[in-house]
Short mmCIF file of N, CA and C and ligand atoms in Angstrom, two decimals:
data_model
loop_
_atom_site.label_atom_id
_atom_site.label_comp_id
_atom_site.label_asym_id
_atom_site.label_seq_id
_atom_site.Cartn_x
_atom_site.Cartn_y
_atom_site.Cartn_z
N UNK A 269 123.83 57.21 111.65
CA UNK A 269 124.32 58.57 112.54
C UNK A 269 123.99 57.47 113.74
N UNK A 270 124.38 58.58 114.48
CA UNK A 270 124.26 58.10 115.85
C UNK A 270 122.28 57.86 116.29
N UNK A 271 122.14 56.91 117.26
CA UNK A 271 121.03 56.60 117.52
C UNK A 271 120.57 58.03 118.40
N UNK A 272 120.89 58.78 118.89
CA UNK A 272 121.03 60.48 119.51
C UNK A 272 120.35 61.13 118.54
N UNK A 273 121.11 61.45 117.88
CA UNK A 273 120.59 61.89 116.73
C UNK A 273 119.46 62.02 116.02
N UNK A 274 119.40 60.50 116.02
CA UNK A 274 117.90 60.12 114.62
C UNK A 274 116.84 60.22 115.81
N UNK A 275 116.79 60.11 117.23
CA UNK A 275 115.86 60.40 118.18
C UNK A 275 115.45 62.20 118.20
N UNK A 276 116.19 62.36 118.54
CA UNK A 276 116.04 64.14 118.38
C UNK A 276 115.50 64.89 117.03
N UNK A 277 116.06 63.94 116.48
CA UNK A 277 115.48 64.55 114.82
C UNK A 277 113.83 64.18 114.50
N UNK A 278 113.47 62.66 115.08
CA UNK A 278 112.33 61.82 115.04
C UNK A 278 111.35 63.31 116.17
N UNK A 279 112.10 63.84 117.30
CA UNK A 279 111.12 63.97 118.23
C UNK A 279 110.85 65.69 117.93
N UNK A 280 111.55 66.07 116.83
CA UNK A 280 111.85 67.71 116.50
C UNK A 280 110.91 67.44 115.78
N UNK A 281 110.52 66.82 115.04
CA UNK A 281 109.90 66.78 113.40
C UNK A 281 107.99 65.95 114.15
N UNK A 282 108.03 65.06 115.06
CA UNK A 282 106.75 64.83 115.55
C UNK A 282 106.24 65.40 116.58
N UNK A 283 106.94 66.95 117.46
CA UNK A 283 106.89 68.40 118.05
C UNK A 283 105.80 68.94 117.29
N UNK A 284 106.18 68.46 116.19
CA UNK A 284 105.06 70.16 115.29
C UNK A 284 103.97 69.51 114.78
N UNK A 285 103.35 68.47 115.00
CA UNK A 285 102.10 67.77 115.27
C UNK A 285 102.15 66.69 115.65
N UNK A 286 101.39 67.21 117.65
CA UNK A 286 101.89 67.05 118.69
C UNK A 286 99.97 66.21 118.55
N UNK A 287 98.95 66.25 118.34
CA UNK A 287 97.66 65.42 117.91
C UNK A 287 98.01 63.94 116.91
N UNK A 288 98.96 64.47 115.88
CA UNK A 288 99.11 63.03 115.43
C UNK A 288 100.38 61.75 115.41
N UNK A 289 100.15 61.63 116.02
CA UNK A 289 101.15 60.22 116.80
C UNK A 289 101.92 59.35 115.70
N UNK A 290 100.99 58.55 115.14
CA UNK A 290 100.95 57.86 113.77
C UNK A 290 101.86 58.44 112.42
N UNK A 291 101.44 60.00 112.75
CA UNK A 291 102.08 60.54 111.56
C UNK A 291 103.57 61.02 111.73
N UNK A 292 103.53 60.96 112.90
CA UNK A 292 105.00 61.37 114.02
C UNK A 292 105.70 60.04 113.46
N UNK A 293 105.05 59.06 113.63
CA UNK A 293 105.80 57.57 113.67
C UNK A 293 106.17 57.43 112.00
N UNK A 294 105.15 57.94 111.49
CA UNK A 294 105.55 57.49 109.46
C UNK A 294 107.18 58.41 109.66
N UNK A 295 106.13 59.88 109.85
CA UNK A 295 107.81 61.08 109.56
C UNK A 295 109.19 60.72 110.44
N UNK A 296 109.07 60.16 111.44
CA UNK A 296 110.43 59.92 111.97
C UNK A 296 110.74 58.60 111.24
N UNK A 297 109.91 57.66 110.70
CA UNK A 297 111.50 56.54 109.95
C UNK A 297 111.60 57.30 108.69
N UNK A 298 110.61 58.06 107.87
CA UNK A 298 111.30 58.14 107.03
C UNK A 298 112.52 59.40 107.47
N UNK A 299 112.62 60.25 108.36
CA UNK A 299 113.58 61.00 108.61
C UNK A 299 114.93 60.11 108.59
N UNK A 300 114.65 58.80 109.39
CA UNK A 300 116.01 58.39 109.44
C UNK A 300 117.15 58.15 108.60
N UNK A 301 116.65 57.75 107.19
CA UNK A 301 117.02 57.72 105.94
C UNK A 301 117.31 58.83 105.44
N UNK A 302 116.89 59.73 105.61
CA UNK A 302 117.29 61.02 105.33
C UNK A 302 118.80 60.82 105.83
N UNK A 303 118.44 61.31 107.42
CA UNK A 303 119.57 61.37 107.81
C UNK A 303 121.14 60.37 107.84
N UNK A 304 120.56 59.50 107.31
CA UNK A 304 121.37 58.61 106.76
C UNK A 304 122.32 58.73 105.59
N UNK A 305 121.60 59.54 104.35
CA UNK A 305 122.11 60.11 103.18
C UNK A 305 122.86 61.09 103.74
N UNK A 306 122.85 61.97 104.46
CA UNK A 306 124.31 62.75 104.69
C UNK A 306 125.35 62.07 105.33
N UNK A 307 126.51 62.51 104.61
CA UNK A 307 127.59 62.02 104.89
C UNK A 307 127.97 61.90 106.48
N UNK A 308 128.16 61.24 107.58
CA UNK A 308 127.99 60.84 109.07
C UNK A 308 128.99 60.37 109.22
N UNK A 309 129.49 60.34 110.46
CA UNK A 309 130.43 59.46 111.35
C UNK A 309 129.69 58.45 112.39
N UNK A 310 130.26 57.11 112.38
CA UNK A 310 129.41 56.19 113.21
C UNK A 310 130.04 55.43 114.30
N UNK A 311 129.74 55.48 115.81
CA UNK A 311 130.71 54.72 116.61
C UNK A 311 131.12 53.51 115.75
N UNK A 312 132.01 52.80 116.47
CA UNK A 312 132.63 51.95 115.67
C UNK A 312 132.37 50.77 117.09
N UNK A 313 131.33 49.30 115.95
CA UNK A 313 131.13 48.27 116.46
C UNK A 313 132.01 46.91 116.01
N UNK A 314 132.81 46.36 117.99
CA UNK A 314 133.79 45.69 118.06
C UNK A 314 133.01 44.55 117.31
N UNK A 315 131.47 44.39 117.69
CA UNK A 315 131.21 42.83 116.97
C UNK A 315 130.32 42.34 115.57
N UNK A 316 130.83 43.61 114.79
CA UNK A 316 130.25 44.05 113.37
C UNK A 316 131.78 43.40 112.66
N UNK A 317 130.29 42.81 112.03
CA UNK A 317 131.56 41.96 110.73
C UNK A 317 131.15 42.33 109.18
N UNK A 318 131.84 42.93 108.77
CA UNK A 318 131.48 43.13 107.36
C UNK A 318 131.91 42.42 106.06
N UNK A 319 131.06 42.66 105.40
CA UNK A 319 131.37 41.99 103.83
C UNK A 319 131.75 43.06 103.20
N UNK A 320 132.83 43.25 102.62
CA UNK A 320 132.91 44.99 101.33
C UNK A 320 132.71 44.10 100.54
N UNK A 321 132.38 43.07 99.98
CA UNK A 321 131.67 42.00 98.95
C UNK A 321 130.22 42.40 98.27
N UNK A 322 129.55 41.76 99.30
CA UNK A 322 128.00 42.21 99.78
C UNK A 322 128.07 42.90 101.02
N UNK A 323 127.32 44.13 101.24
CA UNK A 323 127.20 44.52 102.45
C UNK A 323 125.73 43.68 102.84
N UNK A 324 124.93 43.32 102.20
CA UNK A 324 124.14 42.33 102.66
C UNK A 324 124.26 41.31 103.44
N UNK A 325 125.84 40.85 103.65
CA UNK A 325 125.94 39.99 104.60
C UNK A 325 126.45 40.25 105.31
N UNK A 326 126.75 41.40 105.89
CA UNK A 326 127.27 42.37 107.12
C UNK A 326 126.44 41.50 108.08
N UNK A 327 126.96 41.81 109.75
CA UNK A 327 126.37 40.70 110.59
C UNK A 327 126.62 41.38 111.58
N UNK A 328 126.45 41.24 112.81
CA UNK A 328 126.39 41.49 114.22
C UNK A 328 126.77 40.02 115.13
N UNK A 329 128.29 40.09 115.20
CA UNK A 329 127.84 38.89 116.31
C UNK A 329 128.24 38.56 117.70
N UNK A 330 126.95 37.65 117.89
CA UNK A 330 126.43 37.63 119.30
C UNK A 330 127.92 37.31 120.19
N UNK A 331 128.49 37.87 121.31
CA UNK A 331 129.76 37.45 122.13
C UNK A 331 129.78 38.27 122.92
N UNK A 332 130.75 37.78 123.32
CA UNK A 332 131.57 39.26 124.59
C UNK A 332 131.55 40.43 123.98
N UNK A 333 131.91 40.97 122.61
CA UNK A 333 132.01 41.97 122.42
C UNK A 333 130.40 42.59 121.93
N UNK A 334 130.01 41.80 121.85
CA UNK A 334 128.56 42.39 121.66
C UNK A 334 128.04 42.98 122.80
N UNK A 335 128.45 42.50 123.97
CA UNK A 335 128.34 43.25 125.36
C UNK A 335 128.75 44.68 125.27
N UNK A 336 129.72 44.43 124.85
CA UNK A 336 130.44 45.52 125.19
C UNK A 336 129.69 46.77 124.04
N UNK A 337 129.41 46.51 122.85
CA UNK A 337 128.74 47.11 122.16
C UNK A 337 127.45 47.54 122.88
N UNK A 338 126.70 46.91 123.11
CA UNK A 338 125.43 46.54 123.76
C UNK A 338 125.38 47.90 124.42
N UNK A 339 125.87 48.33 125.39
CA UNK A 339 126.36 49.25 126.44
C UNK A 339 127.01 50.36 125.55
N UNK A 340 127.64 50.57 124.64
CA UNK A 340 127.21 51.68 123.92
C UNK A 340 126.47 52.03 123.26
N UNK A 341 125.56 50.95 122.68
CA UNK A 341 124.20 51.59 122.11
C UNK A 341 122.91 51.65 123.08
N UNK A 342 123.37 51.43 124.32
CA UNK A 342 122.16 51.42 125.28
C UNK A 342 122.67 52.66 125.82
N UNK A 343 123.64 53.33 126.04
CA UNK A 343 124.15 55.18 126.10
C UNK A 343 123.68 55.53 125.42
N UNK A 344 123.64 55.22 124.19
CA UNK A 344 123.42 56.24 122.50
C UNK A 344 121.98 56.41 123.05
N UNK A 345 121.33 55.13 123.35
CA UNK A 345 119.52 55.29 123.07
C UNK A 345 119.16 56.13 124.54
N UNK A 346 119.44 55.86 125.32
CA UNK A 346 118.67 56.51 126.42
C UNK A 346 119.46 57.86 126.34
N UNK A 347 120.30 58.57 125.47
CA UNK A 347 121.01 59.53 125.49
C UNK A 347 119.48 60.67 124.89
N UNK A 348 119.74 59.64 123.81
CA UNK A 348 118.31 60.42 122.90
C UNK A 348 116.88 60.30 123.60
N UNK A 349 116.82 59.44 124.35
CA UNK A 349 115.30 59.54 124.84
C UNK A 349 115.28 60.56 125.85
N UNK A 350 116.11 60.45 126.95
CA UNK A 350 116.39 61.59 127.76
C UNK A 350 116.12 62.91 127.21
N UNK A 351 117.46 63.75 126.19
CA UNK A 351 117.42 64.83 125.46
C UNK A 351 116.16 64.90 124.90
N UNK A 352 115.40 63.93 124.07
CA UNK A 352 114.28 64.53 123.35
C UNK A 352 113.21 65.07 124.68
N UNK A 353 112.78 63.92 125.46
CA UNK A 353 112.42 63.94 126.87
C UNK A 353 111.99 65.76 127.65
N UNK A 354 113.49 66.04 128.13
CA UNK A 354 114.08 67.18 127.89
C UNK A 354 114.08 68.55 127.08
N UNK A 355 114.08 68.20 125.79
CA UNK A 355 113.45 69.08 125.03
C UNK A 355 111.86 69.40 124.37
N UNK A 356 111.35 68.62 124.72
CA UNK A 356 109.81 68.13 124.08
C UNK A 356 108.89 68.01 124.85
N UNK A 357 109.16 67.55 126.26
CA UNK A 357 108.14 66.96 126.84
C UNK A 357 107.96 67.85 128.40
N UNK A 358 106.71 68.26 128.56
CA UNK A 358 106.63 68.95 129.59
C UNK A 358 106.54 68.46 131.09
N UNK A 359 107.64 68.02 131.93
CA UNK A 359 108.41 67.36 132.44
C UNK A 359 107.48 67.57 133.80
N UNK A 360 106.40 68.96 134.20
CA UNK A 360 106.13 68.93 135.23
C UNK A 360 104.79 68.33 135.46
N UNK A 361 104.23 67.96 134.04
CA UNK A 361 103.19 66.92 134.00
C UNK A 361 103.39 65.81 133.71
N UNK A 362 104.52 65.30 133.35
CA UNK A 362 105.01 63.94 132.92
C UNK A 362 104.35 62.98 133.52
N UNK A 363 104.19 61.85 132.33
CA UNK A 363 103.23 61.04 133.10
C UNK A 363 103.99 59.28 131.98
N UNK A 364 103.84 58.27 132.64
CA UNK A 364 104.14 57.47 131.47
C UNK A 364 103.38 57.45 130.22
N UNK A 365 101.90 57.05 131.06
CA UNK A 365 100.80 57.23 130.01
C UNK A 365 101.11 58.46 128.66
N UNK A 366 101.14 59.35 129.10
CA UNK A 366 101.05 60.57 128.29
C UNK A 366 101.56 60.25 127.50
N UNK A 367 103.19 59.88 128.34
CA UNK A 367 104.29 59.98 127.25
C UNK A 367 104.35 58.88 126.69
N UNK A 368 103.31 57.42 126.57
CA UNK A 368 103.41 56.38 125.60
C UNK A 368 102.65 56.72 124.52
N UNK A 369 101.34 57.46 124.88
CA UNK A 369 100.85 58.07 123.57
C UNK A 369 100.65 59.36 122.83
N UNK A 370 102.21 59.77 123.22
CA UNK A 370 102.12 61.34 122.74
C UNK A 370 103.07 61.46 121.53
N UNK A 371 102.61 62.18 120.64
CA UNK A 371 103.50 62.07 119.13
C UNK A 371 105.58 62.50 119.41
N UNK A 372 105.57 62.84 120.36
CA UNK A 372 107.06 62.72 120.37
C UNK A 372 107.84 61.22 120.40
N UNK A 373 106.36 60.33 121.81
CA UNK A 373 107.20 59.09 121.95
C UNK A 373 107.07 58.41 120.73
N UNK A 374 106.55 58.99 119.76
CA UNK A 374 106.26 57.76 118.65
C UNK A 374 106.64 58.22 117.44
N UNK A 375 107.15 59.38 117.05
CA UNK A 375 107.77 60.22 116.51
C UNK A 375 109.80 59.50 117.06
N UNK A 376 109.83 59.06 118.09
CA UNK A 376 111.52 58.76 118.51
C UNK A 376 111.82 56.91 117.89
N UNK A 377 110.58 56.23 118.32
CA UNK A 377 109.96 54.82 117.97
C UNK A 377 110.54 55.05 116.45
N UNK A 378 109.40 55.68 115.73
CA UNK A 378 109.45 55.50 114.50
C UNK A 378 111.51 55.98 113.48
N UNK A 379 111.95 56.51 114.93
CA UNK A 379 112.98 57.11 113.82
C UNK A 379 114.28 56.17 114.55
N UNK A 380 114.10 55.32 115.28
CA UNK A 380 114.99 54.38 116.01
C UNK A 380 114.65 53.02 115.34
N UNK A 381 113.19 53.02 114.45
CA UNK A 381 112.94 51.15 114.26
C UNK A 381 113.84 50.97 113.38
N UNK A 382 114.30 52.03 111.65
CA UNK A 382 115.63 51.46 111.19
C UNK A 382 116.29 50.42 111.69
N UNK A 383 117.58 51.18 112.54
CA UNK A 383 118.22 50.62 113.05
C UNK A 383 117.94 48.95 113.99
N UNK A 384 116.69 49.45 114.24
CA UNK A 384 116.10 47.67 115.03
C UNK A 384 116.18 46.57 114.01
N UNK A 385 115.38 47.44 112.80
CA UNK A 385 114.84 46.42 112.02
C UNK A 385 116.52 45.72 111.38
N UNK A 386 117.42 46.40 111.51
CA UNK A 386 118.42 46.08 110.67
C UNK A 386 119.04 45.08 112.08
N UNK A 387 118.94 45.11 112.86
CA UNK A 387 119.25 44.12 114.16
C UNK A 387 118.58 42.94 113.48
N UNK A 388 117.57 43.17 113.82
CA UNK A 388 116.49 41.63 113.43
C UNK A 388 116.87 41.36 111.95
N UNK A 389 117.64 42.01 110.81
CA UNK A 389 117.60 41.44 109.77
C UNK A 389 118.94 40.35 109.98
N UNK A 390 119.67 41.03 110.09
CA UNK A 390 121.38 39.99 110.83
C UNK A 390 120.89 39.25 111.44
N UNK A 391 119.67 39.12 111.92
CA UNK A 391 119.86 37.48 112.88
C UNK A 391 118.40 36.37 111.97
N UNK A 392 117.87 37.17 110.93
CA UNK A 392 116.65 36.67 110.31
C UNK A 392 116.49 37.37 109.41
N UNK A 393 117.42 36.29 108.15
CA UNK A 393 117.57 37.04 106.67
C UNK A 393 116.00 36.98 105.74
N UNK A 394 115.36 37.36 106.07
CA UNK A 394 114.27 37.43 105.22
C UNK A 394 113.16 38.27 104.38
N UNK A 395 112.63 38.57 103.88
CA UNK A 395 111.75 39.41 103.46
C UNK A 395 110.44 39.97 104.05
N UNK A 396 109.98 40.80 104.12
CA UNK A 396 110.48 42.22 103.71
C UNK A 396 112.00 42.78 104.26
N UNK A 397 112.69 41.73 105.00
CA UNK A 397 113.75 42.76 106.42
C UNK A 397 114.40 43.31 104.86
N UNK A 398 114.91 41.88 103.90
CA UNK A 398 115.96 41.88 103.23
C UNK A 398 115.98 43.40 101.93
N UNK A 399 114.74 43.47 101.58
CA UNK A 399 114.96 44.23 100.39
C UNK A 399 114.75 46.47 101.49
N UNK A 400 114.63 45.86 103.01
CA UNK A 400 114.51 47.02 103.52
C UNK A 400 116.41 47.41 103.87
N UNK A 401 116.69 46.11 104.00
CA UNK A 401 118.38 46.32 104.41
C UNK A 401 118.93 46.66 103.12
N UNK A 402 118.87 46.51 102.02
CA UNK A 402 118.87 46.77 100.80
C UNK A 402 118.85 48.44 100.71
N UNK A 403 117.74 48.59 101.00
CA UNK A 403 117.21 50.43 100.96
C UNK A 403 118.56 50.91 102.03
N UNK A 404 118.16 50.99 103.28
CA UNK A 404 119.53 50.81 104.20
C UNK A 404 120.76 51.16 103.98
N UNK A 405 121.08 50.07 103.08
CA UNK A 405 122.79 50.55 102.68
C UNK A 405 122.44 51.35 101.25
N UNK A 406 121.91 51.33 100.28
CA UNK A 406 122.13 51.77 99.43
C UNK A 406 122.05 53.45 99.72
N UNK A 407 121.22 53.90 100.94
CA UNK A 407 120.87 55.31 101.20
C UNK A 407 121.80 55.67 101.76
N UNK A 408 122.81 55.02 102.45
CA UNK A 408 123.65 55.18 103.64
C UNK A 408 125.12 56.09 102.45
N UNK A 409 125.12 57.21 103.18
CA UNK A 409 126.17 58.07 101.94
C UNK A 409 127.22 57.49 102.00
N UNK A 410 127.96 57.43 101.07
CA UNK A 410 129.63 56.63 100.87
C UNK A 410 130.31 57.20 101.35
N UNK A 411 130.10 58.83 101.31
CA UNK A 411 131.34 59.53 101.58
C UNK A 411 131.02 59.86 103.19
N UNK A 412 131.48 58.64 103.46
CA UNK A 412 131.83 58.41 105.23
C UNK A 412 132.36 59.38 106.19
N UNK A 413 132.26 60.00 107.01
CA UNK A 413 133.28 60.61 107.47
C UNK A 413 134.14 59.38 109.02
N UNK A 414 134.59 58.22 108.25
CA UNK A 414 135.08 57.52 109.24
C UNK A 414 135.60 57.20 110.00
N UNK A 415 137.33 58.83 109.72
CA UNK A 415 137.90 58.52 110.28
C UNK A 415 137.90 60.54 110.80
N UNK A 416 136.78 60.30 110.50
CA UNK A 416 136.62 62.25 111.14
C UNK A 416 135.74 62.39 111.83
N UNK A 417 135.87 61.75 113.16
CA UNK A 417 134.62 61.81 113.87
C UNK A 417 134.66 63.18 114.78
N UNK A 418 135.67 64.37 114.57
CA UNK A 418 135.69 65.56 114.76
C UNK A 418 134.23 66.16 114.36
N UNK A 419 134.52 65.73 112.95
CA UNK A 419 133.64 66.66 111.27
C UNK A 419 132.39 65.95 112.18
N UNK A 420 132.32 64.70 112.21
CA UNK A 420 131.32 63.59 112.31
C UNK A 420 130.05 64.71 113.31
N UNK A 421 130.84 64.64 114.88
CA UNK A 421 130.23 65.09 115.53
C UNK A 421 129.72 66.11 115.28
N UNK A 422 129.83 66.85 114.63
CA UNK A 422 129.95 68.53 114.52
C UNK A 422 129.06 68.69 113.64
N UNK A 423 128.88 67.78 112.85
CA UNK A 423 127.33 68.15 111.98
C UNK A 423 126.72 67.92 112.52
N UNK A 424 127.04 66.65 113.26
CA UNK A 424 125.30 65.96 113.58
C UNK A 424 124.86 66.52 114.22
N UNK A 425 125.85 67.60 115.65
CA UNK A 425 125.21 68.50 116.41
C UNK A 425 125.11 69.56 115.58
N UNK A 426 125.23 70.02 114.20
CA UNK A 426 125.09 71.04 113.67
C UNK A 426 123.32 70.83 113.79
N UNK A 427 122.75 69.60 112.69
CA UNK A 427 121.90 69.50 112.66
C UNK A 427 120.93 69.08 113.74
N UNK A 428 121.12 68.26 114.23
CA UNK A 428 120.30 68.14 115.34
C UNK A 428 119.48 69.62 116.47
N UNK A 429 120.67 70.19 116.33
CA UNK A 429 120.63 71.62 117.08
C UNK A 429 119.86 72.48 116.23
N UNK A 430 119.75 72.69 115.24
CA UNK A 430 119.31 73.25 114.20
C UNK A 430 117.38 73.28 114.14
N UNK A 431 117.49 71.42 113.76
CA UNK A 431 116.24 71.18 113.68
C UNK A 431 115.83 71.49 115.28
N UNK A 432 115.87 71.18 115.97
CA UNK A 432 115.75 71.32 117.39
C UNK A 432 114.73 72.31 117.71
N UNK A 433 115.76 73.58 117.18
CA UNK A 433 115.49 74.97 117.94
C UNK A 433 114.28 75.33 116.87
N UNK A 434 114.15 75.02 115.60
CA UNK A 434 113.44 75.52 114.77
C UNK A 434 111.62 74.80 115.28
N UNK A 435 111.83 73.30 115.44
CA UNK A 435 110.62 72.83 116.20
C UNK A 435 110.10 73.57 117.88
N UNK A 436 111.34 74.21 118.33
CA UNK A 436 110.60 74.56 119.76
C UNK A 436 110.21 76.19 119.35
N UNK A 437 111.10 76.86 118.25
CA UNK A 437 110.71 78.28 117.76
C UNK A 437 108.81 78.40 117.43
N UNK A 438 108.96 77.11 116.30
CA UNK A 438 107.87 77.46 115.84
C UNK A 438 106.13 77.06 116.60
N UNK A 439 106.80 75.58 117.16
CA UNK A 439 105.31 75.68 118.68
C UNK A 439 105.28 76.47 119.68
ZN1 ZN B 274 120.05 53.36 110.07
#
């Protein structure tokens, strides 16, 4: 799933446990794999190199294409953080210190960490990252909505708006 969806889901769950940032982090981390197991769509990365025989050999090739990808990923990342803040943080009392110690921040961090670790694995193929990568690959639903961005986006939007609404209504 795209980072924006992961971040908003992580923040929605953490919002339910405002006094437990570390629990927010752990549930955010777990939610990443749960979301990835749902058939979904991801934008294409130009620098992505796939090995159909063995997905453990997949890689992101650093170069000009990677810089273009980095802009996509960066926009996706920022969008997730900005929407999460707008939804769950009291902007009138916003301070960086309170944000960085909040469950919301840690929920977002946990939900995004698996994809960051995936990148670390591409560049440093060692344990325990190899096992985590194998699990990350395994959890990805095989029925990818690869050529169906419309359905892919609608299904992700449905999931995140439902979870965010439930989270806001409960608290
Ligand atoms: Zn993932």
